[in-house]
Tab-separated table of C-alpha atoms in Angstrom:
chain	number	residue	atom	x	y	z
A	11	MET	CA	27.468	91.740	17.959
A	12	ALA	CA	28.699	88.204	17.611
A	13	GLU	CA	31.081	86.327	15.413
A	14	LEU	CA	29.911	83.191	13.639
A	15	LYS	CA	32.829	80.791	13.903
A	16	LEU	CA	33.602	77.640	11.969
A	17	PRO	CA	32.814	74.600	14.132
A	18	GLU	CA	34.730	71.350	13.745
A	19	LEU	CA	32.862	69.565	10.947
A	20	ALA	CA	34.353	66.143	11.491
A	21	GLU	CA	36.786	64.772	14.019
A	22	GLY	CA	40.328	65.919	13.439
A	23	VAL	CA	39.385	67.935	10.371
A	24	ASN	CA	40.786	71.375	11.076
A	25	GLU	CA	39.795	73.319	7.988
A	26	ALA	CA	37.059	73.593	5.381
A	27	VAL	CA	36.331	75.521	2.211
A	28	VAL	CA	33.496	78.035	1.898
A	29	SER	CA	31.147	76.704	-0.790
A	30	PHE	CA	28.223	79.081	-0.712
A	31	TRP	CA	26.696	81.859	1.352
A	32	HIS	CA	22.941	81.388	1.675
A	33	PHE	CA	22.536	85.016	2.811
A	34	LYS	CA	24.073	88.336	1.900
A	35	GLU	CA	25.207	91.259	4.020
A	36	GLY	CA	22.274	93.157	5.462
A	37	ASP	CA	19.949	90.108	5.501
A	38	VAL	CA	17.910	89.316	8.596
A	39	ILE	CA	18.914	85.963	10.102
A	40	LYS	CA	16.834	83.861	12.463
A	41	GLU	CA	18.372	81.529	15.010
A	42	GLY	CA	18.858	78.148	13.362
A	43	ASP	CA	19.006	79.478	9.798
A	44	GLU	CA	21.603	77.646	7.765
A	45	ILE	CA	23.772	80.496	6.773
A	46	VAL	CA	26.743	79.073	4.899
A	47	GLU	CA	27.703	75.847	3.193
A	48	MET	CA	31.187	74.513	3.867
A	49	ALA	CA	32.991	71.572	2.272
A	50	THR	CA	35.579	69.235	3.788
A	51	ASP	CA	37.359	66.495	1.856
A	52	LYS	CA	34.600	64.135	2.844
A	53	ALA	CA	31.306	66.003	2.608
A	54	ALA	CA	29.424	69.290	2.556
A	55	PHE	CA	27.928	70.841	5.680
A	56	ASN	CA	25.450	73.624	6.242
A	57	VAL	CA	26.386	75.711	9.227
A	58	PRO	CA	23.484	77.185	11.205
A	59	CYS	CA	23.498	80.532	12.983
A	60	LYS	CA	23.050	80.277	16.748
A	61	ILE	CA	21.493	83.723	17.203
A	62	SER	CA	19.010	85.976	15.440
A	63	GLY	CA	20.137	89.287	14.003
A	64	ILE	CA	21.428	91.009	10.918
A	65	LEU	CA	24.254	89.590	8.866
A	66	ARG	CA	26.499	92.606	9.200
A	67	LYS	CA	29.642	91.409	7.514
A	68	ILE	CA	30.820	88.356	5.596
A	69	LEU	CA	34.471	87.804	6.496
A	70	VAL	CA	35.393	84.914	4.204
A	71	GLN	CA	34.498	84.470	0.577
A	72	GLU	CA	33.387	81.486	-1.459
A	73	GLY	CA	36.460	79.416	-2.263
A	74	ASP	CA	38.382	80.519	0.827
A	75	THR	CA	39.896	77.905	3.122
A	76	VAL	CA	38.955	78.543	6.733
A	77	LYS	CA	40.394	77.107	9.952
A	78	VAL	CA	38.179	75.683	12.702
A	79	GLY	CA	37.394	78.493	15.129
A	80	GLN	CA	38.009	81.208	12.560
A	81	ALA	CA	35.265	83.855	12.234
A	82	LEU	CA	33.073	83.513	9.150
A	83	ALA	CA	30.757	86.447	9.636
A	84	ILE	CA	29.593	89.110	12.045
A	85	ILE	CA	25.982	89.011	13.222
A	86	GLU	CA	24.507	92.043	14.930
B	2	MET	CA	37.006	73.936	-5.625
B	3	LYS	CA	35.543	70.830	-4.077
B	4	ARG	CA	31.872	70.346	-4.917
B	5	PHE	CA	29.453	67.765	-3.616
B	6	PRO	CA	26.119	66.939	-5.171
B	7	TYR	CA	23.108	68.506	-3.462
B	8	TRP	CA	22.019	65.258	-1.812
B	9	LEU	CA	25.324	64.936	0.022
B	10	LYS	CA	24.910	67.752	2.484
B	11	GLN	CA	24.790	67.449	6.213
B	12	SER	CA	23.803	70.001	8.812
B	13	VAL	CA	25.815	70.993	11.834
B	14	LYS	CA	23.648	70.214	14.873
B	15	ASP	CA	25.776	71.577	17.617
B	16	ASN	CA	23.222	71.058	20.422
B	17	GLU	CA	23.438	70.090	24.061
B	18	ASN	CA	23.243	66.342	23.414
B	19	PHE	CA	26.024	66.599	20.876
B	20	ALA	CA	28.285	68.371	23.343
B	21	ARG	CA	27.373	65.945	26.117
B	22	THR	CA	27.979	62.842	24.025
B	23	ARG	CA	31.240	64.082	22.625
B	24	GLY	CA	32.401	65.449	25.943
B	25	LEU	CA	31.784	62.193	27.765
B	26	ILE	CA	33.514	60.080	25.111
B	27	SER	CA	36.480	62.357	25.267
B	28	LYS	CA	36.522	62.489	29.075
B	29	LEU	CA	36.516	58.702	29.286
B	30	GLY	CA	39.136	58.410	26.555
B	31	LEU	CA	36.960	56.110	24.469
B	32	ASN	CA	37.195	55.585	20.735
B	33	THR	CA	34.253	55.731	18.373
B	34	VAL	CA	34.217	54.873	14.706
B	35	CYS	CA	32.150	58.035	14.277
B	36	GLN	CA	35.231	60.062	15.125
B	37	SER	CA	37.988	57.798	13.843
B	38	ALA	CA	36.338	57.504	10.428
B	39	ARG	CA	35.478	61.225	10.350
B	40	CYS	CA	31.892	60.283	9.703
B	41	PRO	CA	29.784	63.095	8.249
B	42	ASN	CA	26.763	61.812	10.185
B	43	ILE	CA	28.341	62.644	13.516
B	44	TYR	CA	26.087	65.628	14.204
B	45	ASP	CA	22.951	63.633	13.344
B	46	CYS	CA	24.014	60.803	15.604
B	47	PHE	CA	25.696	62.467	18.573
B	48	SER	CA	22.854	64.984	18.770
B	49	VAL	CA	20.540	62.057	19.584
B	50	LYS	CA	23.202	60.312	21.716
B	51	ARG	CA	23.820	57.567	19.177
B	52	CYS	CA	27.362	56.354	18.714
B	53	THR	CA	29.354	53.328	17.664
B	54	PHE	CA	32.112	52.391	20.053
B	55	LEU	CA	35.408	51.152	18.690
B	56	ILE	CA	37.028	48.599	20.981
B	57	LEU	CA	40.481	46.974	21.155
B	58	GLY	CA	42.227	50.320	21.078
B	59	ARG	CA	42.511	52.884	18.355
B	60	TYR	CA	45.081	51.288	16.059
B	61	CYS	CA	44.218	48.770	13.363
B	62	THR	CA	46.602	46.101	12.130
B	63	ARG	CA	45.213	46.433	8.623
B	64	ALA	CA	45.450	49.386	6.299
B	65	CYS	CA	42.346	49.381	4.131
B	66	ASN	CA	42.331	52.095	1.521
B	67	PHE	CA	38.823	53.373	2.210
B	68	CYS	CA	39.298	53.841	5.925
B	69	ALA	CA	40.709	56.648	8.066
B	70	VAL	CA	41.332	54.570	11.198
B	71	GLU	CA	45.042	54.711	12.000
B	72	SER	CA	47.102	51.656	11.187
B	73	LYS	CA	49.900	50.281	13.342
B	74	ILE	CA	51.421	46.836	13.647
B	75	ILE	CA	53.872	47.165	16.502
B	76	GLU	CA	53.575	48.063	20.184
B	77	LEU	CA	49.867	47.437	20.215
B	78	LYS	CA	48.131	47.366	23.562
B	79	LYS	CA	46.583	44.223	24.964
B	80	PRO	CA	42.796	44.147	25.252
B	81	ASP	CA	41.903	46.344	28.208
B	82	LYS	CA	38.952	45.503	30.430
B	83	GLU	CA	38.937	49.098	31.607
B	84	GLU	CA	37.876	50.099	28.086
B	85	LEU	CA	34.757	47.983	28.428
B	86	LEU	CA	33.861	49.335	31.843
B	87	LYS	CA	34.140	52.850	30.465
B	88	ILE	CA	31.783	51.990	27.629
B	89	LYS	CA	29.328	50.645	30.179
B	90	LYS	CA	29.619	53.903	32.073
B	91	ALA	CA	29.052	55.972	28.922
B	92	ILE	CA	25.989	53.915	27.998
B	93	LYS	CA	24.528	54.404	31.455
B	94	GLU	CA	25.260	58.105	31.644
B	95	LEU	CA	23.911	58.820	28.175
B	96	ASP	CA	20.983	56.436	28.671
B	97	ILE	CA	21.730	54.677	25.391
B	98	ARG	CA	19.218	51.923	24.518
B	99	ASN	CA	20.731	50.512	21.328
B	100	VAL	CA	24.431	50.312	20.752
B	101	VAL	CA	26.830	49.114	18.100
B	102	ILE	CA	30.171	47.771	19.259
B	103	THR	CA	32.826	47.455	16.613
B	104	SER	CA	36.577	47.121	16.714
B	105	VAL	CA	39.757	47.707	14.869
B	106	THR	CA	41.104	44.536	13.257
B	107	ARG	CA	43.652	42.902	15.535
B	108	ASP	CA	45.469	40.282	13.496
B	109	ASP	CA	48.217	40.354	16.150
B	110	LEU	CA	45.971	38.693	18.749
B	111	ILE	CA	45.497	34.932	18.696
B	112	ASP	CA	41.734	35.245	19.039
B	113	GLY	CA	41.570	38.441	16.951
B	114	GLY	CA	39.974	40.100	19.965
B	115	ALA	CA	36.935	37.795	20.029
B	116	ASN	CA	37.134	37.243	23.781
B	117	HIS	CA	37.183	40.986	24.300
B	118	PHE	CA	33.999	41.282	22.229
B	119	ALA	CA	32.386	38.561	24.308
B	120	ASP	CA	33.495	40.233	27.550
B	121	CYS	CA	32.138	43.519	26.263
B	122	ILE	CA	28.719	42.066	25.556
B	123	SER	CA	28.621	40.332	28.901
B	124	ILE	CA	29.606	43.533	30.751
B	125	LEU	CA	27.050	45.608	28.847
B	126	ARG	CA	24.313	43.078	29.600
B	127	GLY	CA	25.008	43.970	33.195
B	128	THR	CA	23.716	47.510	32.706
B	129	GLY	CA	20.406	46.037	33.772
B	130	ASN	CA	18.137	47.693	31.247
B	131	SER	CA	16.989	46.233	27.962
B	132	LEU	CA	20.036	47.351	26.026
B	133	LYS	CA	20.168	46.069	22.445
B	134	ILE	CA	23.648	45.271	21.201
B	135	GLU	CA	25.002	44.863	17.707
B	136	ALA	CA	28.484	43.357	17.433
B	137	LEU	CA	30.092	44.558	14.212
B	138	VAL	CA	33.098	42.281	13.993
B	139	PRO	CA	36.226	41.991	11.851
B	140	ASP	CA	36.793	38.773	9.895
B	141	PHE	CA	38.981	37.207	12.650
B	142	LEU	CA	40.980	35.765	9.722
B	143	GLY	CA	38.082	33.347	9.386
B	144	ASP	CA	38.867	31.684	12.719
B	145	LYS	CA	35.839	29.647	13.706
B	146	ASN	CA	36.604	29.618	17.425
B	147	SER	CA	36.634	33.397	17.417
B	148	ILE	CA	33.336	33.651	15.565
B	149	GLU	CA	31.814	31.110	17.925
B	150	LYS	CA	33.040	33.057	20.927
B	151	VAL	CA	31.212	36.189	19.786
B	152	VAL	CA	28.056	34.375	18.672
B	153	SER	CA	27.784	32.544	21.971
B	154	SER	CA	27.976	35.845	23.837
B	155	LYS	CA	24.580	36.514	22.215
B	156	PRO	CA	24.617	39.959	20.666
B	157	ASP	CA	21.198	40.955	19.294
B	158	ILE	CA	22.767	41.449	15.888
B	159	PHE	CA	25.920	39.846	14.535
B	160	SER	CA	27.332	42.076	11.884
B	161	HIS	CA	30.267	41.900	9.505
B	162	ASN	CA	30.737	44.309	6.632
B	163	LEU	CA	31.778	43.132	3.186
B	164	GLU	CA	32.520	46.792	2.340
B	165	THR	CA	32.779	46.287	-1.419
B	166	VAL	CA	32.298	43.888	-4.329
B	167	PRO	CA	34.787	40.993	-4.729
B	168	ARG	CA	36.550	42.463	-7.772
B	169	LEU	CA	37.582	45.547	-5.799
B	170	TYR	CA	38.926	43.785	-2.705
B	171	SER	CA	42.566	44.086	-3.768
B	172	LYS	CA	42.132	47.818	-4.220
B	173	VAL	CA	39.839	48.594	-1.288
B	174	ARG	CA	40.739	46.087	1.434
B	175	PRO	CA	43.786	44.169	0.231
B	176	GLN	CA	44.289	42.228	3.481
B	177	ALA	CA	40.753	40.879	3.439
B	178	ASP	CA	39.147	38.116	1.419
B	179	TYR	CA	35.624	38.273	0.051
B	180	ASN	CA	34.814	34.589	0.471
B	181	ARG	CA	36.248	34.548	3.957
B	182	SER	CA	33.976	37.431	4.903
B	183	ILE	CA	30.938	35.674	3.455
B	184	GLU	CA	31.929	32.581	5.461
B	185	VAL	CA	32.052	34.617	8.691
B	186	LEU	CA	28.383	35.551	8.267
B	187	LYS	CA	27.403	32.087	7.119
B	188	PHE	CA	29.125	30.362	10.016
B	189	ALA	CA	27.575	32.708	12.585
B	190	LYS	CA	24.126	31.782	11.300
B	191	GLU	CA	24.944	28.078	11.292
B	192	LEU	CA	25.982	28.317	14.921
B	193	ASP	CA	22.799	30.056	15.964
B	194	SER	CA	19.912	30.105	13.540
B	195	ARG	CA	18.125	32.723	15.651
B	196	ILE	CA	20.884	35.305	15.545
B	197	ILE	CA	20.237	38.239	13.225
B	198	THR	CA	23.084	38.739	10.763
B	199	LYS	CA	23.867	41.945	8.940
B	200	SER	CA	26.335	43.287	6.417
B	201	GLY	CA	27.138	46.555	4.703
B	202	ILE	CA	28.752	47.738	1.518
B	203	MET	CA	29.835	51.071	0.100
B	204	ALA	CA	28.859	52.260	-3.363
B	205	GLY	CA	30.879	54.657	-5.474
B	206	LEU	CA	34.236	52.863	-5.466
B	207	GLY	CA	33.990	51.919	-9.134
B	208	GLU	CA	31.763	48.852	-8.909
B	209	PHE	CA	29.089	48.014	-11.458
B	210	ARG	CA	25.462	47.951	-10.295
B	211	GLU	CA	25.199	44.293	-11.241
B	212	GLU	CA	28.143	43.473	-9.001
B	213	ILE	CA	26.199	44.881	-6.061
B	214	ARG	CA	23.271	42.713	-7.039
B	215	SER	CA	25.534	39.698	-7.111
B	216	VAL	CA	26.875	40.528	-3.620
B	217	MET	CA	23.253	40.555	-2.433
B	218	GLN	CA	22.786	37.030	-3.793
B	219	ASP	CA	25.945	35.836	-2.049
B	220	LEU	CA	24.778	37.342	1.240
B	221	ARG	CA	21.387	35.743	0.938
B	222	LYS	CA	23.030	32.376	0.247
B	223	ALA	CA	24.817	32.904	3.577
B	224	ASP	CA	21.363	33.576	5.073
B	225	CYS	CA	22.224	37.186	5.922
B	226	ASP	CA	19.160	39.073	7.183
B	227	ILE	CA	20.016	42.755	6.875
B	228	ILE	CA	21.952	44.815	4.341
B	229	THR	CA	23.035	48.457	4.364
B	230	ILE	CA	24.398	50.316	1.348
B	231	GLY	CA	25.753	53.868	1.450
B	232	GLN	CA	27.861	56.249	-0.597
B	233	TYR	CA	31.622	55.918	-0.126
B	234	LEU	CA	33.137	59.252	0.878
B	235	LYS	CA	36.871	59.825	0.972
B	236	PRO	CA	37.798	60.365	4.622
B	237	GLY	CA	41.355	61.596	4.123
B	238	ALA	CA	43.959	62.533	1.568
B	239	ASP	CA	45.584	59.077	1.665
B	240	CYS	CA	42.358	57.248	0.938
B	241	LEU	CA	40.831	56.170	-2.352
B	242	ASP	CA	39.080	58.779	-4.466
B	243	VAL	CA	35.347	58.570	-4.918
B	244	GLU	CA	34.780	57.122	-8.384
B	245	GLU	CA	31.143	58.091	-8.534
B	246	PHE	CA	28.436	59.868	-6.565
B	247	LEU	CA	25.319	57.755	-6.991
B	248	GLU	CA	22.018	59.585	-7.099
B	249	PRO	CA	19.429	58.841	-4.397
B	250	ALA	CA	17.259	57.034	-6.960
B	251	GLU	CA	20.052	54.527	-7.518
B	252	PHE	CA	19.970	53.647	-3.841
B	253	ASP	CA	16.202	53.186	-4.107
B	254	LYS	CA	16.925	50.674	-6.835
B	255	PHE	CA	19.288	48.831	-4.487
B	256	SER	CA	16.480	48.717	-1.932
B	257	GLU	CA	14.195	47.133	-4.531
B	258	TRP	CA	16.829	44.553	-5.350
B	259	ALA	CA	17.433	43.850	-1.664
B	260	LYS	CA	13.719	43.299	-1.148
B	261	GLU	CA	13.564	40.949	-4.129
B	262	ALA	CA	16.614	39.089	-2.863
B	263	GLY	CA	14.754	38.393	0.375
B	264	PHE	CA	16.536	40.503	2.978
B	265	LYS	CA	14.393	41.025	6.065
B	266	LYS	CA	15.604	44.603	6.320
B	267	TYR	CA	17.551	46.814	3.957
B	268	TYR	CA	18.726	50.381	4.243
B	269	CYS	CA	20.153	51.988	1.137
B	270	GLY	CA	20.864	55.700	0.750
B	271	PRO	CA	23.737	58.130	0.270
B	272	PHE	CA	24.322	58.738	3.989
B	273	VAL	CA	23.401	55.258	5.171
B	274	ARG	CA	26.150	53.807	7.305
B	275	SER	CA	26.346	50.523	9.063
B	276	SER	CA	24.947	51.991	12.265
B	277	TYR	CA	23.087	55.090	11.144
B	278	THR	CA	19.498	54.009	11.488
B	279	GLU	CA	17.419	53.433	14.573
B	280	GLU	CA	14.755	51.545	12.622
B	281	ILE	CA	17.002	48.552	12.520
B	282	TRP	CA	16.149	47.879	16.148
B	283	GLN	CA	12.418	47.856	15.641
B	284	ASN	CA	10.758	44.508	15.090
C-alpha cells in the first residue's frame, strides 16, 4: 500500500487545487499513468502514479485545495 | 475553481534527471529563472537537464508586473565571481551542452552587470567542450558600452526580450522602454553582423494580433534573427491577470507571420518560453 502525494508543481508553490480525477476507486493503475489533474495559479499539471496497483481510495475531491506532500490517494 | 484550457497542461516528470538537476542547483545555491519565475515547463526541462541560469543574484531592481522574480532596490550584492564558477561546475557535472544565461536587471550597477555577463561567458568557454551559450540580457538602460561588452564576449546568441507590444509597456514593464529595447538588439547586430540575435514576447496580456505583427516588423528592421512567442501565465497573486488564453492555432498563425517577416527561426506556441526549445541550437 502506498500513498500518492502531491509533488511540488512549481518552485515555491506550496498548494494546488484538484481539477479532475482520471481514474475512480477500484481502477487498475499502471506505473506512469496520469492519475489526477491539479491546477496552480499558473497552470494545470497531470500527476503520474509512480507504482502499479489498484486505486484503493481517493482522499481529496475535485475542488479541494491540497498542500505539497499531502496524500491524494491510496494505491494498493 | 481555476480552470485552464486543455492545451495548457503539463505533466509532472519527477525522474532521476529532474532530481539531480534540481538538487545540484540547490546544493550550489544557484538561481535559475525556471524556479524564480515558477515556470510550468520545469519538469520538461530539468528532466532533460536543461536550465536557464539567473546571474547577478536573485533580486531585481525592477518590478515588472508579469514577473515573479523578487524585486529589491537596497542592499544588493555586488557581482560575485563565485556565482560564475558554480555555474561552470553545474554545467560540467550535468554535462550541459547548450545553456542560456540570463540575469535580473541591475540598474544599481554602473555597467548594469555587463562585465559580469562577459566574465561568465569567458569562464564558461573554459569548460573545454563545445558549449553553446545564449546571453539573454536586460536592456542595460540602453548603455552602449554595456551592450558592446557582452557582444564582444561572443555569446553564440545575443538575446533580449521585448516581452510585450509597445502599447502595453506601461502596464507590463513600466520601467522599460520599447524603443530602447529594440535599439539594444539593433546595436548588438551593428557591432557584430555575425552574432545571432533573438527576442521573445508573451501573448495573452491584452494585445491585438496586429500589434504582434507590428512588433515582428520592428524586430526585423533591427535585423533580429529569432523570435519566440508564448502564452503569458500569471506566476503569482501580485502579477497581472491573463487577459486571454490563445488557442494553439493562433500561435501557428504567428509562426506564419514570423516566416513571412523573414525571421530565420521562430518558435510560437502556448508553452514556448525564451529558452524552452533545443532546436534553436541546431543549424
